[in-house]
Amino acid sequence: MEPIRRIAVSTGGGDAPGLNAVIRAVAIAAFRHGWECIGIRDGYNGLFLPEQYPQGGLIALTPDRVRGITHLGGTILGTTNRGNPMKFPTPQPDGSLAEVDRTDELLGRFREHHIDALISIGGDGSLTIANHFAQKGLRVIGVPKTIDNDLAGTVITFGFDTAVSFATECVDRLHSTAESHGRVMVVEVMGRYAGWIALNTGVSSSSDVILLPEIPYQMEPVLATLRARAAAGKRYAIVIVAEGAKPAGGGHAVIEKRLGAAERLGGAGERVAKDIAEALGQETRHVVLGHLLRGGSPTTFDRLISLRFGAAAVRALAEGQSGIMVALDPPTVRYVPLADATSRMKTVPLDCDTIRTARELGICLGD
Ligand code: F6P
């Protein structure tokens, strides 16, 4: 195998706190191996669509360039969740847009720029693309990023801890206003089709009801819980709704279906709030935490696993590995095949300890 001289880093999909810490660890560890490290702007767009980047679509990630970024939210490279090269929205002769697989073209650009290996930092979408590249011969290591924590093969993805910590702080703040006004506060949190953020936030913030995508909900147990609370003299209640929660026999609340990208979820909390207000006649408000959960500085936990993941990704390349993802298997970081990590979504197991804890604490899960 040719020795590595130049590697590229790409951040794809929704951003997550800890991205910059991974970039810093990769850049410094690569430098210490004597490798050049470059960052691709906005997923692969900086490499694939150079005409859109008059200042250059690639950034030299020297140790100087990555100084002081560990604690910063977002990604210095930029990201996109619309640039999937396997389903690239491409104009057709009739003027319409169609999803076209353009990975061979993109792989050609990697060769033109003498990029020997790629570290792809992303969620299931980005890592599926990374796996496709690896199968076509590019040396690739994946790093698991997503606030949703829905990637298989790793106990935790970076960004999740920051999202849950902030969501919990928000709910803590809602308790007092809910109590003052005697209201039901419904809080919608991100997480796509997995309920990790909702479950961990709901239990940590002593919420009364938690609705998850994994448990299609009935309104009756939810209303019964709220009525019992009111009967016990409690003036208010907190209901956490995952954006992917759906009523039994119903569908997800979808805002938009997009070409070349995943559907956008939203509205699940508003739907539940409306049902509660109509059924109980109690004043109800809904709050969508949404993208607030993706912003801000990573927690210490996220910083540390991000730095560990970045260093382990470079270590894996130095060991001659490819087609794998670095993964947290406490207390160590290990490698799992990208194919396994992307073969299924990691949803909340219904018999997991946190679900059992929720039930034992009397939290209603809508079933
Ligand atoms: O995957 C991360 C995530 O934050 C999901 O929880 C959410 O559904 C989605 O991204 C929102 O993405 P967008 O950036 O398109 O609004």
GROMACS .gro file of C-alpha atoms and ligand atoms in nm:
model
  383
    1MET     CA    1   0.000   0.000   0.000
    2GLU     CA    2   0.124   0.351  -0.087
    3PRO     CA    3   0.241   0.549   0.219
    4ILE     CA    4   0.008   0.825   0.337
    5ARG     CA    5   0.122   1.179   0.263
    6ARG     CA    6  -0.201   1.377   0.253
    7ILE     CA    7  -0.533   1.316   0.425
    8ALA     CA    8  -0.865   1.500   0.404
    9VAL     CA    9  -1.129   1.563   0.669
   10SER     CA   10  -1.496   1.616   0.593
   11THR     CA   11  -1.785   1.708   0.823
   12GLY     CA   12  -2.128   1.615   0.687
   13GLY     CA   13  -2.493   1.622   0.795
   14GLY     CA   14  -2.632   1.826   1.085
   15ASP     CA   15  -2.360   1.984   1.300
   16ALA     CA   16  -2.298   1.865   1.655
   17PRO     CA   17  -2.093   2.006   1.944
   18GLY     CA   18  -1.750   1.839   1.937
   19LEU     CA   19  -1.688   1.859   1.560
   20ASN     CA   20  -1.411   2.114   1.601
   21ALA     CA   21  -1.247   1.906   1.873
   22VAL     CA   22  -1.234   1.606   1.635
   23ILE     CA   23  -1.090   1.826   1.358
   24ARG     CA   24  -0.820   1.956   1.594
   25ALA     CA   25  -0.723   1.608   1.713
   26VAL     CA   26  -0.706   1.476   1.356
   27ALA     CA   27  -0.500   1.770   1.231
   28ILE     CA   28  -0.247   1.758   1.514
   29ALA     CA   29  -0.210   1.378   1.517
   30ALA     CA   30  -0.169   1.379   1.136
   31PHE     CA   31   0.095   1.653   1.160
   32ARG     CA   32   0.285   1.444   1.413
   33HIS     CA   33   0.292   1.158   1.158
   34GLY     CA   34   0.432   1.400   0.900
   35TRP     CA   35   0.109   1.393   0.695
   36GLU     CA   36  -0.050   1.696   0.536
   37CYS     CA   37  -0.409   1.744   0.649
   38ILE     CA   38  -0.671   1.934   0.453
   39GLY     CA   39  -1.032   2.010   0.534
   40ILE     CA   40  -1.308   2.000   0.272
   41ARG     CA   41  -1.564   2.275   0.303
   42ASP     CA   42  -1.935   2.194   0.344
   43GLY     CA   43  -1.929   1.814   0.331
   44TYR     CA   44  -1.775   1.737  -0.008
   45ASN     CA   45  -1.892   2.053  -0.183
   46GLY     CA   46  -1.553   2.225  -0.150
   47LEU     CA   47  -1.397   1.943  -0.352
   48PHE     CA   48  -1.690   1.861  -0.579
   49LEU     CA   49  -1.818   2.210  -0.663
   50PRO     CA   50  -1.499   2.424  -0.659
   51GLU     CA   51  -1.668   2.690  -0.875
   52GLN     CA   52  -1.883   2.776  -0.571
   53TYR     CA   53  -1.570   2.854  -0.364
   54PRO     CA   54  -1.374   3.143  -0.516
   55GLN     CA   55  -1.161   3.154  -0.196
   56GLY     CA   56  -1.089   2.779  -0.227
   57GLY     CA   57  -1.296   2.478  -0.126
   58LEU     CA   58  -1.011   2.317   0.068
   59ILE     CA   59  -0.851   2.446   0.389
   60ALA     CA   60  -0.498   2.355   0.504
   61LEU     CA   61  -0.548   2.220   0.855
   62THR     CA   62  -0.213   2.311   1.005
   63PRO     CA   63  -0.162   2.302   1.383
   64ASP     CA   64  -0.187   2.682   1.378
   65ARG     CA   65  -0.522   2.673   1.198
   66VAL     CA   66  -0.679   2.441   1.456
   67ARG     CA   67  -0.548   2.621   1.763
   68GLY     CA   68  -0.814   2.721   2.018
   69ILE     CA   69  -1.112   2.549   1.855
   70THR     CA   70  -1.175   2.254   2.089
   71HIS     CA   71  -1.445   2.433   2.286
   72LEU     CA   72  -1.622   2.592   1.989
   73GLY     CA   73  -1.961   2.468   1.866
   74GLY     CA   74  -2.029   2.414   1.495
   75THR     CA   75  -1.758   2.318   1.246
   76ILE     CA   76  -1.486   2.541   1.103
   77LEU     CA   77  -1.525   2.344   0.778
   78GLY     CA   78  -1.898   2.406   0.735
   79THR     CA   79  -2.139   2.122   0.664
   80THR     CA   80  -2.443   2.035   0.459
   81ASN     CA   81  -2.713   1.774   0.474
   82ARG     CA   82  -2.800   1.821   0.108
   83GLY     CA   83  -2.480   1.716  -0.066
   84ASN     CA   84  -2.513   1.336  -0.078
   85PRO     CA   85  -2.295   1.240  -0.380
   86MET     CA   86  -2.479   0.906  -0.406
   87LYS     CA   87  -2.805   1.094  -0.463
   88PHE     CA   88  -2.685   1.425  -0.597
   89PRO     CA   89  -2.970   1.649  -0.720
   90THR     CA   90  -2.868   1.692  -1.085
   91PRO     CA   91  -3.047   1.891  -1.359
   92GLN     CA   92  -3.199   1.673  -1.632
   93PRO     CA   93  -3.244   1.759  -2.003
   94ASP     CA   94  -3.614   1.830  -1.940
   95GLY     CA   95  -3.523   2.090  -1.674
   96SER     CA   96  -3.625   1.872  -1.378
   97LEU     CA   97  -3.390   1.761  -1.097
   98ALA     CA   98  -3.312   1.393  -1.037
   99GLU     CA   99  -3.102   1.213  -0.775
  100VAL     CA  100  -2.788   1.082  -0.953
  101ASP     CA  101  -2.498   0.873  -0.813
  102ARG     CA  102  -2.190   1.089  -0.876
  103THR     CA  103  -1.945   0.920  -0.641
  104ASP     CA  104  -1.705   0.815  -0.922
  105GLU     CA  105  -1.671   1.178  -1.027
  106LEU     CA  106  -1.604   1.280  -0.666
  107LEU     CA  107  -1.350   1.001  -0.616
  108GLY     CA  108  -1.172   1.136  -0.926
  109ARG     CA  109  -1.139   1.472  -0.746
  110PHE     CA  110  -0.978   1.298  -0.448
  111ARG     CA  111  -0.719   1.149  -0.687
  112GLU     CA  112  -0.662   1.483  -0.866
  113HIS     CA  113  -0.583   1.641  -0.529
  114HIS     CA  114  -0.354   1.351  -0.428
  115ILE     CA  115  -0.564   1.274  -0.122
  116ASP     CA  116  -0.453   0.934   0.010
  117ALA     CA  117  -0.717   0.890   0.281
  118LEU     CA  118  -1.035   1.046   0.418
  119ILE     CA  119  -1.159   1.092   0.773
  120SER     CA  120  -1.533   1.134   0.749
  121ILE     CA  121  -1.703   1.281   1.055
  122GLY     CA  122  -2.074   1.222   1.030
  123GLY     CA  123  -2.394   1.038   1.114
  124ASP     CA  124  -2.560   0.749   0.933
  125GLY     CA  125  -2.594   0.940   0.603
  126SER     CA  126  -2.233   1.061   0.588
  127LEU     CA  127  -2.094   0.728   0.704
  128THR     CA  128  -2.299   0.536   0.444
  129ILE     CA  129  -2.130   0.754   0.181
  130ALA     CA  130  -1.793   0.695   0.350
  131ASN     CA  131  -1.851   0.319   0.337
  132HIS     CA  132  -1.933   0.345  -0.034
  133PHE     CA  133  -1.602   0.529  -0.092
  134ALA     CA  134  -1.414   0.261   0.106
  135GLN     CA  135  -1.570  -0.012  -0.107
  136LYS     CA  136  -1.447   0.174  -0.415
  137GLY     CA  137  -1.090   0.174  -0.286
  138LEU     CA  138  -1.041   0.502  -0.097
  139ARG     CA  139  -0.886   0.462   0.250
  140VAL     CA  140  -1.159   0.584   0.484
  141ILE     CA  141  -1.210   0.607   0.860
  142GLY     CA  142  -1.545   0.719   1.004
  143VAL     CA  143  -1.605   0.918   1.324
  144PRO     CA  144  -1.954   0.888   1.475
  145LYS     CA  145  -2.123   1.227   1.513
  146THR     CA  146  -2.484   1.306   1.591
  147ILE     CA  147  -2.677   1.462   1.873
  148ASP     CA  148  -2.938   1.189   1.807
  149ASN     CA  149  -2.709   0.902   1.929
  150ASP     CA  150  -2.876   0.673   1.674
  151LEU     CA  151  -2.563   0.517   1.521
  152ALA     CA  152  -2.511   0.146   1.575
  153GLY     CA  153  -2.171   0.007   1.678
  154THR     CA  154  -2.090   0.277   1.933
  155VAL     CA  155  -2.232   0.321   2.282
  156ILE     CA  156  -2.237   0.694   2.226
  157THR     CA  157  -2.187   0.951   1.951
  158PHE     CA  158  -2.030   1.286   2.029
  159GLY     CA  159  -2.274   1.576   2.057
  160PHE     CA  160  -2.538   1.373   2.238
  161ASP     CA  161  -2.423   1.459   2.589
  162THR     CA  162  -2.422   1.833   2.512
  163ALA     CA  163  -2.770   1.812   2.359
  164VAL     CA  164  -2.916   1.625   2.658
  165SER     CA  165  -2.741   1.852   2.910
  166PHE     CA  166  -2.880   2.165   2.745
  167ALA     CA  167  -3.230   2.019   2.699
  168THR     CA  168  -3.235   1.925   3.068
  169GLU     CA  169  -3.133   2.277   3.166
  170CYS     CA  170  -3.415   2.416   2.949
  171VAL     CA  171  -3.673   2.189   3.110
  172ASP     CA  172  -3.544   2.284   3.456
  173ARG     CA  173  -3.626   2.643   3.362
  174LEU     CA  174  -3.974   2.550   3.244
  175HIS     CA  175  -4.076   2.395   3.578
  176SER     CA  176  -4.108   2.732   3.754
  177THR     CA  177  -4.306   2.909   3.482
  178ALA     CA  178  -4.530   2.601   3.436
  179GLU     CA  179  -4.596   2.595   3.811
  180SER     CA  180  -4.656   2.970   3.838
  181HIS     CA  181  -4.920   2.956   3.566
  182GLY     CA  182  -5.059   2.609   3.638
  183ARG     CA  183  -4.992   2.497   3.283
  184VAL     CA  184  -4.896   2.183   3.098
  185MET     CA  185  -4.569   2.251   2.914
  186VAL     CA  186  -4.500   2.027   2.616
  187VAL     CA  187  -4.136   2.023   2.504
  188GLU     CA  188  -4.037   1.885   2.163
  189VAL     CA  189  -3.678   1.769   2.124
  190MET     CA  190  -3.480   1.649   1.823
  191GLY     CA  191  -3.364   1.292   1.772
  192ARG     CA  192  -3.517   1.192   1.440
  193TYR     CA  193  -3.655   0.835   1.464
  194ALA     CA  194  -3.476   0.755   1.792
  195GLY     CA  195  -3.585   0.865   2.138
  196TRP     CA  196  -3.247   0.890   2.313
  197ILE     CA  197  -3.255   1.267   2.365
  198ALA     CA  198  -3.620   1.264   2.478
  199LEU     CA  199  -3.574   0.973   2.717
  200ASN     CA  200  -3.254   1.094   2.884
  201THR     CA  201  -3.380   1.452   2.907
  202GLY     CA  202  -3.721   1.348   3.038
  203VAL     CA  203  -3.585   1.124   3.311
  204SER     CA  204  -3.309   1.370   3.411
  205SER     CA  205  -3.553   1.661   3.434
  206SER     CA  206  -3.822   1.475   3.634
  207SER     CA  207  -4.080   1.510   3.359
  208ASP     CA  208  -4.423   1.352   3.390
  209VAL     CA  209  -4.469   1.210   3.040
  210ILE     CA  210  -4.211   1.111   2.776
  211LEU     CA  211  -4.323   1.016   2.425
  212LEU     CA  212  -4.068   0.829   2.211
  213PRO     CA  213  -4.068   0.711   1.849
  214GLU     CA  214  -4.006   0.358   1.979
  215ILE     CA  215  -4.341   0.351   2.167
  216PRO     CA  216  -4.633   0.472   1.951
  217TYR     CA  217  -4.846   0.657   2.205
  218GLN     CA  218  -5.211   0.651   2.311
  219MET     CA  219  -5.354   0.977   2.449
  220GLU     CA  220  -5.560   0.801   2.719
  221PRO     CA  221  -5.266   0.705   2.950
  222VAL     CA  222  -5.114   1.051   2.895
  223LEU     CA  223  -5.439   1.222   2.996
  224ALA     CA  224  -5.486   0.984   3.289
  225THR     CA  225  -5.138   1.077   3.419
  226LEU     CA  226  -5.213   1.449   3.389
  227ARG     CA  227  -5.555   1.411   3.556
  228ALA     CA  228  -5.402   1.211   3.843
  229ARG     CA  229  -5.138   1.480   3.889
  230ALA     CA  230  -5.402   1.753   3.900
  231ALA     CA  231  -5.613   1.545   4.143
  232ALA     CA  232  -5.307   1.518   4.370
  233GLY     CA  233  -5.296   1.899   4.383
  234LYS     CA  234  -5.004   1.949   4.142
  235ARG     CA  235  -5.076   2.260   3.938
  236TYR     CA  236  -4.856   2.182   3.640
  237ALA     CA  237  -4.697   1.909   3.434
  238ILE     CA  238  -4.407   1.863   3.192
  239VAL     CA  239  -4.443   1.646   2.881
  240ILE     CA  240  -4.138   1.564   2.665
  241VAL     CA  241  -4.211   1.469   2.304
  242ALA     CA  242  -3.947   1.334   2.067
  243GLU     CA  243  -3.982   1.491   1.722
  244GLY     CA  244  -4.024   1.136   1.586
  245ALA     CA  245  -4.301   1.038   1.833
  246LYS     CA  246  -4.618   0.921   1.664
  247PRO     CA  247  -4.964   0.818   1.783
  248ALA     CA  248  -5.050   0.447   1.768
  249GLY     CA  249  -5.180   0.387   1.419
  250GLY     CA  250  -5.064   0.735   1.302
  251GLY     CA  251  -4.760   0.876   1.125
  252HIS     CA  252  -4.464   1.102   1.203
  253ALA     CA  253  -4.515   1.478   1.199
  254VAL     CA  254  -4.326   1.576   0.883
  255ILE     CA  255  -4.250   1.935   0.780
  256GLU     CA  256  -4.086   1.869   0.446
  257LYS     CA  257  -3.971   1.591   0.214
  258ARG     CA  258  -3.656   1.694   0.023
  259LEU     CA  259  -3.477   1.571  -0.286
  260GLY     CA  260  -3.137   1.423  -0.200
  261ALA     CA  261  -3.191   1.461   0.175
  262ALA     CA  262  -3.379   1.308   0.467
  263GLU     CA  263  -3.733   1.426   0.550
  264ARG     CA  264  -3.757   1.708   0.806
  265LEU     CA  265  -3.955   1.623   1.116
  266GLY     CA  266  -4.144   1.874   1.329
  267GLY     CA  267  -4.482   1.943   1.483
  268ALA     CA  268  -4.511   1.636   1.708
  269GLY     CA  269  -4.507   1.850   2.024
  270GLU     CA  270  -4.766   2.094   1.893
  271ARG     CA  271  -4.996   1.804   1.803
  272VAL     CA  272  -4.970   1.656   2.154
  273ALA     CA  273  -5.020   2.000   2.317
  274LYS     CA  274  -5.336   2.057   2.114
  275ASP     CA  275  -5.476   1.714   2.207
  276ILE     CA  276  -5.406   1.776   2.578
  277ALA     CA  277  -5.560   2.124   2.577
  278GLU     CA  278  -5.873   1.999   2.399
  279ALA     CA  279  -5.918   1.697   2.625
  280LEU     CA  280  -5.841   1.859   2.962
  281GLY     CA  281  -5.925   2.222   2.906
  282GLN     CA  282  -5.604   2.304   3.096
  283GLU     CA  283  -5.384   2.584   2.965
  284THR     CA  284  -5.109   2.422   2.762
  285ARG     CA  285  -4.802   2.562   2.586
  286HIS     CA  286  -4.554   2.391   2.359
  287VAL     CA  287  -4.185   2.472   2.314
  288VAL     CA  288  -3.962   2.336   2.037
  289LEU     CA  289  -3.597   2.318   2.147
  290GLY     CA  290  -3.494   2.222   1.791
  291HIS     CA  291  -3.159   2.349   1.672
  292LEU     CA  292  -3.071   2.498   2.013
  293LEU     CA  293  -2.965   2.142   2.098
  294ARG     CA  294  -2.704   2.147   1.821
  295GLY     CA  295  -2.539   2.474   1.928
  296GLY     CA  296  -2.300   2.589   2.197
  297SER     CA  297  -1.982   2.451   2.343
  298PRO     CA  298  -1.942   2.077   2.384
  299THR     CA  299  -1.958   1.944   2.740
  300THR     CA  300  -1.635   1.811   2.887
  301PHE     CA  301  -1.757   1.458   2.811
  302ASP     CA  302  -1.815   1.545   2.444
  303ARG     CA  303  -1.483   1.728   2.414
  304LEU     CA  304  -1.295   1.434   2.551
  305ILE     CA  305  -1.460   1.168   2.333
  306SER     CA  306  -1.425   1.395   2.030
  307LEU     CA  307  -1.052   1.431   2.090
  308ARG     CA  308  -1.022   1.057   2.156
  309PHE     CA  309  -1.218   0.974   1.839
  310GLY     CA  310  -1.005   1.211   1.627
  311ALA     CA  311  -0.678   1.070   1.760
  312ALA     CA  312  -0.805   0.712   1.719
  313ALA     CA  313  -0.907   0.780   1.357
  314VAL     CA  314  -0.552   0.888   1.269
  315ARG     CA  315  -0.412   0.593   1.468
  316ALA     CA  316  -0.634   0.359   1.264
  317LEU     CA  317  -0.500   0.502   0.936
  318ALA     CA  318  -0.142   0.467   1.062
  319GLU     CA  319  -0.217   0.101   1.142
  320GLY     CA  320  -0.331   0.047   0.782
  321GLN     CA  321  -0.703   0.022   0.858
  322SER     CA  322  -0.983   0.135   0.627
  323GLY     CA  323  -1.361   0.094   0.602
  324ILE     CA  324  -1.401   0.120   0.978
  325MET     CA  325  -1.555   0.362   1.227
  326VAL     CA  326  -1.402   0.452   1.562
  327ALA     CA  327  -1.649   0.366   1.838
  328LEU     CA  328  -1.682   0.409   2.213
  329ASP     CA  329  -1.698   0.079   2.398
  330PRO     CA  330  -1.623   0.205   2.751
  331PRO     CA  331  -1.357   0.232   2.869
  332THR     CA  332  -1.190   0.197   2.529
  333VAL     CA  333  -1.225   0.326   2.177
  334ARG     CA  334  -1.241   0.039   1.930
  335TYR     CA  335  -1.298  -0.003   1.558
  336VAL     CA  336  -1.614  -0.143   1.397
  337PRO     CA  337  -1.679  -0.202   1.025
  338LEU     CA  338  -1.855   0.098   0.864
  339ALA     CA  339  -2.089  -0.154   0.703
  340ASP     CA  340  -2.208  -0.270   1.048
  341ALA     CA  341  -2.239   0.081   1.191
  342THR     CA  342  -2.461   0.192   0.902
  343SER     CA  343  -2.663  -0.126   0.854
  344ARG     CA  344  -2.928  -0.033   1.110
  345MET     CA  345  -3.044   0.256   1.323
  346LYS     CA  346  -2.973   0.234   1.698
  347THR     CA  347  -3.308   0.303   1.861
  348VAL     CA  348  -3.386   0.285   2.232
  349PRO     CA  349  -3.428  -0.080   2.339
  350LEU     CA  350  -3.763  -0.112   2.515
  351ASP     CA  351  -3.610  -0.319   2.795
  352CYS     CA  352  -3.315  -0.086   2.860
  353ASP     CA  353  -3.241   0.032   3.210
  354THR     CA  354  -3.343   0.395   3.151
  355ILE     CA  355  -3.688   0.289   3.022
  356ARG     CA  356  -3.727   0.066   3.328
  357THR     CA  357  -3.617   0.355   3.550
  358ALA     CA  358  -3.874   0.585   3.389
  359ARG     CA  359  -4.153   0.338   3.452
  360GLU     CA  360  -4.038   0.273   3.810
  361LEU     CA  361  -4.044   0.648   3.875
  362GLY     CA  362  -4.404   0.668   3.753
  363ILE     CA  363  -4.326   0.851   3.429
  364CYS     CA  364  -4.590   0.783   3.162
  365LEU     CA  365  -4.448   0.661   2.830
  366GLY     CA  366  -4.781   0.682   2.647
  367ASP     CA  367  -4.855   0.309   2.658
  368F6P     O1  368  -2.963   1.442   1.285
  368F6P     C1  369  -2.952   1.554   1.365
  368F6P     C2  370  -3.075   1.635   1.356
  368F6P     O2  371  -3.050   1.739   1.444
  368F6P     C3  372  -3.208   1.565   1.386
  368F6P     O3  373  -3.229   1.547   1.522
  368F6P     C4  374  -3.306   1.656   1.319
  368F6P     O4  375  -3.423   1.587   1.279
  368F6P     C5  376  -3.232   1.703   1.199
  368F6P     O5  377  -3.095   1.695   1.229
  368F6P     C6  378  -3.266   1.843   1.155
  368F6P     O6  379  -3.187   1.877   1.046
  368F6P     P1  380  -3.189   2.016   0.968
  368F6P     O7  381  -3.052   2.071   0.987
  368F6P     O8  382  -3.218   1.978   0.826
  368F6P     O9  383  -3.295   2.104   1.026
   0.00000   0.00000   0.00000
